[in-house]
Amino acid sequence: MEMRSYMARKTAYLAITLFAIIAFNFFLFRIMPGGPENVLVPKGSSEFIKDAVRARFHLNDPYPEQFVIYLKQVFTLDFGISAARWKNTNITEGLPQPIFNTVLLVGTGTVLAIWLGVSLGKFAAWRRGKPADTVGMAFALTFYSMPTFLFALVMLMLFAGELKWFPLNGAYGRGYEDMSILEKLASRLYHMVLPVIAFTIEVMAEYALIMRNSLTDVLTEDYIVTARAKGLSNKAILRDHAMKNAMLPVVTVAAISIGWVLGGDIMVELVFSYEGLGMLTWEAVNLRDFPLLQAIFLIMAIVVLIANFLADIIYMYLDPRVTV
Amino acid sequence: MAVCNTEMKKLQSCERSSRFSAKAFGVVLFAVAVLAAAPLLGLMLAAPSLDGSDMRAHSFFAATVANAGSDQTVWIGNQTVLNATLTTSDYGWSELYYNWTFDDNGTHNRSGRVVPYSFSTTGIHIVTLTVTDPTNASSTDEVVITVVPKPVTGSNRTLHEGIDVLTITFNASLSEPKDLIVSYEWNISTKAGKLLAHLSGPVIQYSFNKSGNYTVTLTVTDSNGMAASKSVFVRVLPKPLFIVAHWIFTFIELPILLIAAYIVIGRWRKGSGLITKTDVEKARLQYKTFKKDWKIFKANRLGFSGLLILFMFLAMAIMAPVLSTVPNPDKHEEPNVPDPIDPRNLPPLQQNPLPPSLKKSIYTGWTHPLGTDHKGQDIYSLTLYGSRASLIVGLIATAISVILGALIGLGAGYFGKITDEVLMRVTDFFLVLPWFPLMIVLMAILGQKFFYVVLVIGITSWPSTARIVRSQVLTVKERQFIVRAQAIGASDGHIIKTHILPNVLPLIFANTVLLIAIAIFSESFLDFFGLGDPNVISWGAMLESAYEQEAFKGGAWWWIGAPGVAIVGMVLSFSLVGYAVDDVLNPKLRRR
C-alpha cells in the first residue's frame, strides 16, 4: 500500500515536472531579447520560409493560444520546421537517426563506465591508504578534472591522427547505405571504438570516486566488524555486506549525473564528428536553427527527467527503508 | 547590379521578341527543309560517303551563325567585354573574321573574337557583330549594351551609439559622367523597407538617431535620361547596457562598497567606534580557529599541493605581461605593430604552427618556448593570459551561484512549510534540467559576450548549493540558541543574520571551492563549443582553434598540450583544495 502511494506521488511529480519543462522550453525561446520573431524565424531566409515558420509557430497569435498549440504539437511529436539544418522540412523526420546513434554511444559507454567504475572504486576502497588506492584515485581524479573534449582530442590526435588506427570522424564509413548487415555492423563498431573509450573513461572516473567514498564509509560501520568477528571471508564481507549498502549512492548519483553524462556525450560527439544528438546541437547552434535547438533541448530534458524517475523507483526497491 | 530604367527595358524586350520570332521562323523553315531533303540526300550521298571523301563539302546547310552574347548593362567608364565565342560555324574560329561595330560618339570598329571596350557616352548602344568565313559568307548579330551613369556613394559604415557621431555626410560628387548628371536622389530606409527620408543633391547629411540597420540608396540620372542606383548599408549598433559594459563594477565593486557603507553607517548611527573591543576579541578567536584549521589543512598533502598550484596560476594571471615572451598587448599605441597576442595585426607569415623552440623565430622575431598556433600567436603567452579568463569566470560565476543558492536555501530552510515546498520544487526542477544543454541554449539565445558566459554559468549551477544550504539551515534551526533568540522576540532577519548565516556559511565553503572547479570546466566547454567571447583569450578557445585547424592531424601537440595541461591543472587544484577544506570543516569525514 505504502509503495503504491509512493509511486503515485512520484508519478504526479513526474507529470508536473514534465509540464513545467515543456512550459519552460516554450517560454525560454519567447522571452529572450528580440522576442520570438528574432529567435525562431531564421535570419536571411526567404520570405516564403519566414512565413512558413511564423505560421508553424503561430507567432501572430497571443501567447496562451500559442502555448496550447505547442502542447498539442509536442504530444503528437510534431516539433515544427527546421530552419536551416534540414531546410524547411519537418524536424521529426530527421531526428530518429541521430537519436539512434547517440543511444548506441551513450548506452554502450554508460554500461561499460558503471561496470568499470564500480570495479575500480571497489578495488581502491578495499586497499584504502595503500599505493593501489592512491594510484587509482589519482587516475580517477585526473580524468574527473579533465574536460571530456580535451581527452577526446588527445585520443584523436594519438590514435587517429598519428597512428592512423581508427577513422578521424563519423559514425560509420562511406557508402553505408549499400553495405550488407555484417559490414554495417563492422563499420559502426570500427567508428565507435574511440568515442566509446573516450566517453567511458570520463564517466567511469566519476563512478569510481563515488564508489570508493561510499564503500570506505560502509567499511567503517559496526556490522562489518561483526561480520569479520564471525569469521567471514573478505570476499563474503565485501559481496554480501558492504557492496549492497555502498551501491545506494551510486544509483542516486547515476541519476543526477545524467545531465553531466549528456555534456560529456556532446563533447565526444563534437570532437569525433559522430552524427548524434550532440553533433546536431552544435550544428543547430552554428546555423542558428532555433526550432531544432528547442526540440533537442526538450528531448534531452525529458530523457533526464525520466531517468531520474526510474532511479527513484530502483532506489526504492534497493532500499526498503525509504520513507514516503 | 541590375540597373535598368523601365522605359528602356520595355524597348529591349520588344526588340528581342521581334528578333526571336524571326529566328524561330528560320528554324522552322530549316527543319522542314531537312525533313524533306533527308531521304533524298541519303540516296544521293550513299555512294560518295563510301569512298571517304571530305564530309564538310556536304554540309552546305550549316552556314556560320554569329552570336554576339547576351545583353549587358554597365556603368560608364567600366569596361565591358564583348564575347563571340558562342558563334557556331563549320570552320575553326581562327579561320573566321570577327568585326564589331560600335555607335558610341560616331562609329568605331574593332576586330577579334573577345573584345574589351569602354563606352564614353551613356545611353542604349547597339553593337553589331559581323562574322565572315573563308568563303566570304557572313552572318550578323546584335547585342544591346546599356550604359548608365556611375553612382559613387562611399563604403558601408558601422557606427557605435554613444561613441561615434551619428550624423553622416554622403558625397556623390564623384559620380560619372560628372557634367551630365542632372539629379541625385537619396532614399534612406530601414532594413525592413520603411522609407525614412528622401533627399536630393550631390552632398547630403543625415542623422541616424536610432540603432538599427539602414539602407541608403542613391539614384543618379543624367541628361540622356539614363538612371542608375546603388545602395550603401549603415549599421548603428546600440549603446551597450550599463550592466554589460561595466559588469565588473556592477557585480563586484558596487556590492563591496554597499556592504562597507552599510557597516560603517550602522556603527556610526549606534554611536560606537568603528572597531570595538568585542571586534578585537572576535578577531582573536577567529584567528585561533583558523590556525587550528590551517594545521589540519597542511597535513592534507594533496590539498596543500593543490593550493600551491593555485597560487602559481594566480601569479600567472597577475604577472602575465611580465612573464610573456612577446610584447604586452595592453601597451600598444600604434595600430600597425604586429602583435602575437592580438591576431588582428599579425602579418600573414605562415600557415603552419611553429614548434617549440628557445631560439628567436626567424618569422616573428620572438622566442616561442611553447611554439605558436597557425596565425603565429605565441602559445606560451596565450596560456598565461588565458588563466585570467578562467579565474575571473570561476570566481564570479561561483559568487553569483552561491548568492542565489544561499538565498533560496535560507528561505526554504528557515521559513519551512509552503515556502520550503515551493522553493524546493523549483530547485528540483532546475536540478533535473540537463545543465550543459541548458547553458548551450542560453548562450545561443543571448549571444557571445564574456559577461553572458559568467552569468549563464552562475545561474545554471545554483541548485546544488541551495540544497546544501537548506539542509544545513534545517540542522542549525533546531539548536537551542535559535529557540532562545526567538523566545526573547528577535526578528527573523536578525536571527538569520547573526545566528544562522555565521553557522552555515563556513560549511558551504568547501562546496563553493568545488563549484569554482565546475565553473572553470564549464567555461572551457562553452569556449570549445564555439559559444565563448571571441575577443577574450581563453584556454577553451585555444583548443577550439587547434581542433578547427586540425592540429591533431599535423601532430601539433604543443597547441593542444599547453592549454590542456593548464585546464586540468587548474580544475584539479581547485578540486583538491575543495576536498581538503571539506575534510577540515566537516570533522565527520575525517576518519576516512
Coordinates of N, CA, C and O in Angstrom, one line a residue, chain A residues 155-169 189-194 197:
Chain A
M155 N 43.1 11.7 -27.6 CA 42.9 10.3 -28.3 C 42.8 10.4 -29.8 O 43.4 9.6 -30.5
L156 N 42.1 11.5 -30.3 CA 42.0 11.7 -31.7 C 43.4 11.9 -32.3 O 43.7 11.3 -33.4
M157 N 44.2 12.7 -31.6 CA 45.5 13.1 -32.2 C 46.4 11.8 -32.2 O 47.1 11.6 -33.2
L158 N 46.3 11.1 -31.1 CA 47.2 9.9 -31.0 C 46.8 8.8 -31.9 O 47.6 8.3 -32.7
F159 N 45.6 8.3 -31.8 CA 45.2 7.0 -32.4 C 44.6 7.2 -33.8 O 44.6 6.3 -34.6
A160 N 44.1 8.4 -34.1 CA 43.6 8.6 -35.5 C 44.5 9.5 -36.3 O 44.7 9.2 -37.5
G161 N 45.1 10.5 -35.7 CA 46.0 11.4 -36.5 C 47.4 10.8 -36.7 O 47.9 10.8 -37.8
E162 N 48.0 10.3 -35.6 CA 49.4 9.9 -35.7 C 49.5 8.4 -36.1 O 50.1 8.1 -37.1
L163 N 48.8 7.5 -35.4 CA 49.0 6.1 -35.6 C 48.0 5.6 -36.7 O 48.2 4.6 -37.3
K164 N 47.0 6.4 -37.0 CA 46.0 6.1 -38.1 C 45.4 4.7 -37.9 O 45.2 4.0 -38.9
W165 N 45.1 4.3 -36.7 CA 44.5 3.0 -36.4 C 43.0 3.1 -36.6 O 42.3 2.2 -37.0
F166 N 42.4 4.3 -36.3 CA 41.0 4.5 -36.3 C 40.6 5.7 -37.2 O 41.5 6.5 -37.4
P167 N 39.4 5.7 -37.7 CA 39.0 6.8 -38.5 C 38.9 8.1 -37.8 O 38.8 8.2 -36.6
L168 N 39.1 9.2 -38.5 CA 39.1 10.6 -37.9 C 37.7 11.1 -37.5 O 37.6 11.9 -36.6
N169 N 36.7 10.7 -38.3 CA 35.4 11.2 -37.9 C 34.2 10.3 -38.4 O 34.5 9.4 -39.1
L189 N 31.1 -0.5 -35.5 CA 32.0 -0.8 -34.4 C 33.3 -0.1 -34.6 O 33.8 0.5 -33.6
Y190 N 33.8 -0.1 -35.8 CA 35.1 0.5 -36.1 C 35.1 1.9 -35.8 O 36.0 2.5 -35.2
H191 N 34.0 2.6 -36.1 CA 33.9 4.1 -35.9 C 33.6 4.4 -34.4 O 33.8 5.5 -34.0
M192 N 33.0 3.4 -33.7 CA 32.6 3.7 -32.3 C 33.7 3.5 -31.3 O 33.6 4.0 -30.2
V193 N 34.8 2.8 -31.7 CA 35.8 2.4 -30.7 C 36.3 3.7 -29.9 O 36.2 3.8 -28.7
L194 N 36.8 4.6 -30.7 CA 37.4 5.8 -30.0 C 36.4 6.6 -29.2 O 36.6 6.9 -28.0
I197 N 35.5 4.7 -26.0 CA 36.6 4.7 -25.0 C 36.7 6.1 -24.3 O 36.8 6.2 -23.1

